[in-house]
Amino acid sequence: MTDVAATSTGQAAPPPVGAARRPPGYTLTGAVTWGGLWVFVGGLLLAVASVLLASLTTQLADGWLPRGYTTRWYTQSWTTFGLGRLLVTTVEVGVAVVAVTLAVALPTAYVLARLTFPGRRLLLLLFLVPQVVPVMTYAVPLATLVYRLRLNDTLAGIVLVNLVPAIPFAVLVLLPFVEQVDPRIEQAARVCGATNRRVFVHILGPLLVPGLLAAGVLTLVRVVGQFELTFLVSGPDSQTLVVALYGAAVQAGELASQEINAMATVYMATTLTLLLVALRVVDPTAVAARDGRSSR
Amino acid sequence: MSASGPSGDHLLRWRDRARRRGVTPTVWLVVPGALFMVVFFVYPVCYGVGLSFQGTQGWSSAYRDFFADRLVNNHGSRRSILITLELALAASVVNVVLAVPIAYRMRGRVRAKRALIAVVLVPMTLGTVFVASAMKEFLGPSGWLNRALLGIGAIEQPLPLVGNVTGVLLSLVFTGLPFAFLLMVGYTSGIDPGLDKAAAVCGARPAQRFWLVTFPLLLPGMTITFCLSFVLAFGVFPSATLVGNDAGPTRVLSKVAYTEYSYGHYPTASAAAVVMAVVQLAVLGLVLSARGLLHRGPTTGGKG
Amino acid sequence: MTGRGCGGALRIDALRREFGSFTALEGLELDVPAGEFVALLGPSGCGKSTALNLLAGLLDPTTGTISLDGRRIDRLPPEQRGIAMVFQNYALFPHLTVADNIAFGLRMRGCPKPERAERVRRALDLVRLRAQADRYPRQLSGGQQQRVAIARAVVVEPRLVLMDEPLSNLDASLRLDLRTEIRALHQQLSLTTIYVTHDQTEALSLADRLVVLRDGAVQQVGTPAEVYERPANAFVAGFVGYRNSLPGTLTGGVFDAGDLVLRVGGYGTDRPAPGPAVAMIRPEDLLLVREPAAGSGNEVPLDVRVCEYQGRGFAIEGSGPGGQLLHCRSDRSFRPGERAVAVVAPDRVRLFARPQTETPTPDRALPVDGQPS
Ligand SMILES: Nc1ncnc2c1ncn2[C@@H]1O[C@H](COP(=O)(O)OP(=O)(O)O)[C@@H](O)[C@H]1O
Ligand SMILES: [Mg+2]
C-alpha cells in the first residue's frame, strides 16, 4: 500500500527543477462566468440607456441616436399622468406600510426568536407560507374583501394589502438580527434592575437599529416595486407609480412612447435613489443569507 | 378575577401550568402580528378556496370551466399552466446556473465587489414592470440589440425577441438573477474557505475541489435559491403582458386569474388562483423531496 | 502504517514571504532529514502559519526554495506536492462521514476501492475511531474531530505532514491526551512532520528539533534539551520559562542590576563579554525562604505581593530591592506584605548580551544558533 502512495505521488512528478510553474489563473469556466456577468451588466445598462434616450427624443428616428433632444416630454407626462400626485401616493403608501410593518414585526420577531412556547412552529409557518404562495392566490380574495370593506381605490386599501406580504417578510429579516443579540445582555440588564420596558427601550432598541433599518429599507423597496397586489385594489384616484407605469405601458399604442419613457425614467430615478439609500444602510449579502449566523 | 374560591384557584393553577410551558406575558407581543396574518392572509386564502367552489353551476363548475377552457377570451387556460410552468422553471434554472458560478468566483476578495453587487442589484429594485418595458424598448424590432446584430450582418431580419416566450424569459432572468445571485453570495461566503484548502492539500484539483467539496455544500442553498426564484418567476405577469403576448403564447396563470377577476367572475378567478397555488406548491414539494433523496445527512456549511 | 519510515527529506532554503511591505517570514533555512519531527515555536503572529502555508502551497513564497527528496516543490500547486496537513479548526468536510473524510485523499490519488477501505480501516484503528466511522463530523467531540483530521492526513502516507496548532482548540486535559497520541503516532509511522505551536511545553515534549521564531526571523534551532537548557538569547529564554529578567551590567563574575548584585557562574562558554547584559532566572530556580541558610547562593530581599497555591508548592510574586518584579517558588506560604529572601544559585543565572540601544528586546537579525547536526 505504500507503493500506491509512492506511485500516485510519482505520477504527479513535477517538471525539472526550476522549470515548474503554476498553471495560469484563466480557465474556460472563469471566462464563461465573467462573460455571462458582463453580458448581464451590459444588457442592463443598454436597456436603461435606451429608455433614458427615448424619453429625450424629439422625434422617433430610425438611426441609433435620436435626431434632437428635448425635455418637454417630462413636463408633458407630468401633467398627463399627474406624476406629482403619483409620487405623493407612492411615498405615502411606502411610509405608512414601513411604519406599521416595523411596529408589528419587531415584537413578533422578538418573541419568535427568544421564547419557546406551544405553537411556535405553527406561528413560524404562518409567517413563512406567504413567501411561497403565489401572490394572486391571496390577492384575488383579498381584493374582494377590500371591495366589501369599501376600501378599494383608497390609500388605506393599498396600505392594507401591501402589509400582507410586508409583515411576514420583515419578521423573517428581523429574526436573525434578534438572534444575534446575546440574551445574556438582556439578562444582565434585568439583573441590574431594568424593567421589561426599559430593556426594550435602552438595550434592545439600540442593538436592533441595524436590523430595523435593514427591514425598513428592504420593505420600502419592495412596496415601491410591488405591482400585482396594488394593481388589484387601486383605482384612478389611488395609484402608485408602478401601477400607473404598467397602465401606460399597456396602452402603448395610444400614447407617445417618449411620454411613457419619461415616466419610466422618473420611476427609475425614484427606485435608484431608494437603492442608494438602501446600500448605505444594509449589506445586501448579509441580509440575503437568512441564516445570518454563518455570514457574520 | 378574585384569587379566592374554587374558580380563582383553578385559574391560578391554569396560569401556573401555562407559565411552565413557556406562556409568559411577553408571548402576547406576538398577538398583533399573528392576528393580522390570520385575518388578512389565512382568511382570504380560505375565502378564496371557498369562493372557487361556488361556481354558477354546482360546486365544481369553476374548475370545470377552467379546465374546459371556457373562460373569458377563451385562450386556453389549460395551456396556461404549461406556459407558466415552462417559463418559471426555465427562468429559475437559468438564474441558479448563472448565479452559482458568479457567486462562487466572488467568494474571495474581488476588485470592485461592492460596486458589482450594487449594479447587479439594480434590476431587482427596478421591478418587473420597468424591466419589462425597458426590455420591450431594447429588444424590439427597432431596438438597439436588433440594430446592432443587423449592423454587423449577423442577421438578415430582426430577431423576434418581443411578443413571444424569449422576451419574457429574458426579462424574468433580468429581474430574477440579482435575487438568486444575492442569495448564493450569502451561501458561498458561509462555506469555510479552509475546506477548499484542506481539499487541495489532500490532493484535489480545482475542479475536484468544486465538485466534491463546494458543490455538495452549496446544494442546500441552491435548492432554496431555485425554489425562491421559481416562486418569484411563477407569479409575475407584467413581463408576460408587456414583452410577451398574453393573448396566446405567453398567457400566464396570473393573467388568467386577473382577467377573470376584472370581469367580476370571482369563482373562476379564485379557481385559477387555487390552481396556481397547487401547481407551485407541487413543484416546490418535488424539488425539496428530490433534494432529500439526493443528499442525506447534515448539510450546514463548514463549521470547525 | 507499516512502521517503516516513508517520510521524505525536506530542505528549505532562504524562504521569505512579504505581505506588501511587511515581511512575515524572512530567510528560513531548514534541513529536515526523513522521519524527523520539527516544531516551529513562537508567539502569535510571528509567521508560523505563513511558513506552514508556504510549505503546503497555500501561499506563494516571495523568494526561496523548498525541496522534498531533492525535488523542487515550491512552484507546484498544493495538490501536487504529496503532503498532508492538519488544520487548527480541523477543516473536516461536513458533508462526508468520518470514513469518507479519511478516504478523500486516497480517492484523489486514485487508490483502488478495496485497498482504500482497508487503509481507511487501519487509519481508523490507529486513532481509535472505528465505532464512529459512519458518523458525520459535527456528531463528534472536538478531540475526536481532530483525531479524524490526523487520520485523514496520515492515511495517504505523505512524505511530509504539516500540523498548524492542532491542539489549540481543545480543552486542557484533551490536549494532553492527544499530544501523547500524536507522539505515539509519529514513533509508529516515522512521517516527516512540521508542527506549529505557540505552546512551549507542547513543542518541547513532541519535537525532535525546535525552531524558535520571532517576527518572522529564526532565533534558535536545536533539540528540545538544547533550547530549554541553553537558550540562544533573551527572547528564547523568556519563551522557554525564564520569567524573571533583570537588565544590568556584567563585570567579571558579578552582575550588577543597580540595587541588586548577583554572583554568576557556570555556563562558562556562553557567557557574554563584560558590559550591558540581561540576567534571566527561572521561577523554579528562585527559592523563597524566611531565613536563608549560610552560603546557599545569591540572596535577594523580597516584598511578597501575591502568593498562589499550586499543589506541589507556592508561586510567589514580589518586588525586589529596586522594585523589580520577581517570580519565585516556595514550599510554604507567605502573606502579602511579608519580607522574605529569594535564593538563587550562581549557576542558575543565565546572562545575555544587551544591545546598546535601550530596547530590552534582542535584535531581530541575531545569528542562528546551533546549526543542525
Ligand atoms: N494575507 C495576509 N496579508 C497581510 N498580512 C498577513 C497575511 N497573513 C498573515 N499576515 C501577517 O503575517 C504575520 C504572521 O502571520 P501568521 O503566520 O498567521 O502568524 P502565526 O505565527 O500566529 O501563525 C502576522 O503579523 C499577520 O498579520
Ligand atoms: Mg497561526
Tab-separated table of N, CA, C and O and ligand atoms in Angstrom, chain B residues 109, chain C residues 17-20 22-25 42-53 59 88 164-165 196 198 213 216, ligand 1:
chain	number	residue	atom	x	y	z
B	109	ARG	N	-11.610	37.745	-2.287
B	109	ARG	CA	-11.583	39.193	-2.409
B	109	ARG	C	-11.495	39.525	-3.887
B	109	ARG	O	-10.566	39.151	-4.567
C	17	ARG	N	8.679	35.511	2.777
C	17	ARG	CA	7.367	35.896	2.274
C	17	ARG	C	7.034	37.297	2.785
C	17	ARG	O	7.170	37.567	3.983
C	18	GLU	N	6.626	38.143	1.877
C	18	GLU	CA	6.222	39.501	2.264
C	18	GLU	C	4.743	39.686	1.954
C	18	GLU	O	4.251	39.180	0.952
C	19	PHE	N	4.067	40.419	2.806
C	19	PHE	CA	2.712	40.899	2.502
C	19	PHE	C	2.829	42.397	2.311
C	19	PHE	O	2.947	43.130	3.279
C	20	GLY	N	2.814	42.839	1.070
C	20	GLY	CA	3.055	44.256	0.824
C	20	GLY	C	4.456	44.607	1.293
C	20	GLY	O	5.426	43.956	0.912
C	22	PHE	N	5.312	44.411	4.440
C	22	PHE	CA	5.522	43.721	5.715
C	22	PHE	C	6.128	42.338	5.470
C	22	PHE	O	5.636	41.577	4.643
C	23	THR	N	7.228	42.051	6.164
C	23	THR	CA	7.863	40.751	5.981
C	23	THR	C	7.357	39.801	7.053
C	23	THR	O	7.644	39.983	8.227
C	24	ALA	N	6.582	38.810	6.634
C	24	ALA	CA	6.005	37.884	7.603
C	24	ALA	C	6.983	36.773	7.941
C	24	ALA	O	6.933	36.199	9.019
C	25	LEU	N	7.867	36.443	6.988
C	25	LEU	CA	8.849	35.382	7.225
C	25	LEU	C	10.106	35.764	6.479
C	25	LEU	O	10.047	36.086	5.292
C	42	GLY	N	6.773	29.810	18.486
C	42	GLY	CA	6.888	31.255	18.551
C	42	GLY	C	5.550	31.850	18.965
C	42	GLY	O	4.523	31.181	18.899
C	43	PRO	N	5.585	33.122	19.391
C	43	PRO	CA	4.335	33.740	19.823
C	43	PRO	C	3.405	33.973	18.642
C	43	PRO	O	3.810	33.889	17.487
C	44	SER	N	2.170	34.285	18.954
C	44	SER	CA	1.169	34.509	17.911
C	44	SER	C	1.602	35.647	16.990
C	44	SER	O	2.096	36.668	17.447
C	45	GLY	N	1.450	35.450	15.696
C	45	GLY	CA	1.780	36.496	14.734
C	45	GLY	C	3.229	36.520	14.299
C	45	GLY	O	3.655	37.443	13.629
C	46	CYS	N	4.005	35.478	14.665
C	46	CYS	CA	5.432	35.509	14.333
C	46	CYS	C	5.702	34.883	12.983
C	46	CYS	O	6.842	34.820	12.560
C	47	GLY	N	4.687	34.403	12.293
C	47	GLY	CA	4.896	33.873	10.953
C	47	GLY	C	4.928	32.365	10.856
C	47	GLY	O	5.337	31.823	9.839
C	48	LYS	N	4.457	31.669	11.900
C	48	LYS	CA	4.469	30.207	11.863
C	48	LYS	C	3.517	29.677	10.795
C	48	LYS	O	3.886	28.844	9.971
C	49	SER	N	2.269	30.194	10.830
C	49	SER	CA	1.298	29.712	9.841
C	49	SER	C	1.730	30.081	8.442
C	49	SER	O	1.512	29.311	7.501
C	50	THR	N	2.350	31.253	8.309
C	50	THR	CA	2.844	31.657	6.993
C	50	THR	C	3.842	30.626	6.488
C	50	THR	O	3.755	30.172	5.344
C	51	ALA	N	4.764	30.234	7.348
C	51	ALA	CA	5.765	29.240	6.941
C	51	ALA	C	5.090	27.948	6.514
C	51	ALA	O	5.408	27.359	5.477
C	52	LEU	N	4.112	27.514	7.303
C	52	LEU	CA	3.439	26.250	7.009
C	52	LEU	C	2.659	26.331	5.704
C	52	LEU	O	2.682	25.406	4.887
C	53	ASN	N	1.975	27.470	5.494
C	53	ASN	CA	1.206	27.624	4.262
C	53	ASN	C	2.125	27.679	3.045
C	53	ASN	O	1.742	27.230	1.963
C	59	LEU	N	0.272	29.417	-0.019
C	59	LEU	CA	0.808	30.762	-0.249
C	59	LEU	C	2.004	30.607	-1.177
C	59	LEU	O	2.671	29.570	-1.161
C	88	GLN	N	-5.894	23.890	12.360
C	88	GLN	CA	-6.282	24.246	13.721
C	88	GLN	C	-7.775	24.033	13.954
C	88	GLN	O	-8.186	23.545	14.986
C	164	ASP	N	-0.852	22.626	11.968
C	164	ASP	CA	-0.924	24.030	12.390
C	164	ASP	C	-1.722	24.135	13.680
C	164	ASP	O	-2.947	24.098	13.664
C	165	GLU	N	-1.034	24.238	14.795
C	165	GLU	CA	-1.650	24.321	16.121
C	165	GLU	C	-2.836	23.374	16.256
C	165	GLU	O	-3.944	23.798	16.570
C	196	VAL	N	3.422	23.221	14.155
C	196	VAL	CA	3.449	24.630	14.538
C	196	VAL	C	2.709	24.818	15.851
C	196	VAL	O	1.626	24.261	16.044
C	198	HIS	N	2.342	27.603	19.596
C	198	HIS	CA	2.852	28.712	20.395
C	198	HIS	C	3.073	28.253	21.830
C	198	HIS	O	3.377	29.046	22.701
C	213	LEU	N	10.848	31.012	16.436
C	213	LEU	CA	10.668	32.131	15.524
C	213	LEU	C	10.245	33.363	16.296
C	213	LEU	O	9.595	33.262	17.341
C	216	GLY	N	9.054	36.647	12.336
C	216	GLY	CA	9.450	36.113	11.045
C	216	GLY	C	10.899	35.683	10.954
C	216	GLY	O	11.310	35.163	9.929
D	1	LIG	N1	-2.781	37.656	3.971
D	1	LIG	C1	-2.064	38.470	4.767
D	1	LIG	N2	-1.938	39.781	4.487
D	1	LIG	C2	-1.221	40.606	5.271
D	1	LIG	N3	-0.595	40.212	6.377
D	1	LIG	C3	-0.688	38.913	6.743
D	1	LIG	C4	-1.428	37.987	5.954
D	1	LIG	N4	-1.350	36.768	6.557
D	1	LIG	C5	-0.596	36.941	7.652
D	1	LIG	N5	-0.200	38.230	7.766
D	1	LIG	C6	0.661	38.775	8.826
D	1	LIG	O1	1.796	37.980	8.922
D	1	LIG	C7	2.161	37.797	10.269
D	1	LIG	C8	2.332	36.326	10.551
D	1	LIG	O2	1.088	35.704	10.474
D	1	LIG	P1	0.898	34.170	10.815
D	1	LIG	O3	1.878	33.386	10.033
D	1	LIG	O4	-0.524	33.836	10.624
D	1	LIG	O5	1.256	34.134	12.347
D	1	LIG	P2	1.166	32.925	13.382
D	1	LIG	O6	2.561	32.699	13.830
D	1	LIG	O7	0.327	33.406	14.514
D	1	LIG	O8	0.577	31.759	12.691
D	1	LIG	C9	1.081	38.445	11.121
D	1	LIG	O9	1.578	39.644	11.641
D	1	LIG	C10	-0.037	38.709	10.163
D	1	LIG	O10	-0.643	39.925	10.475
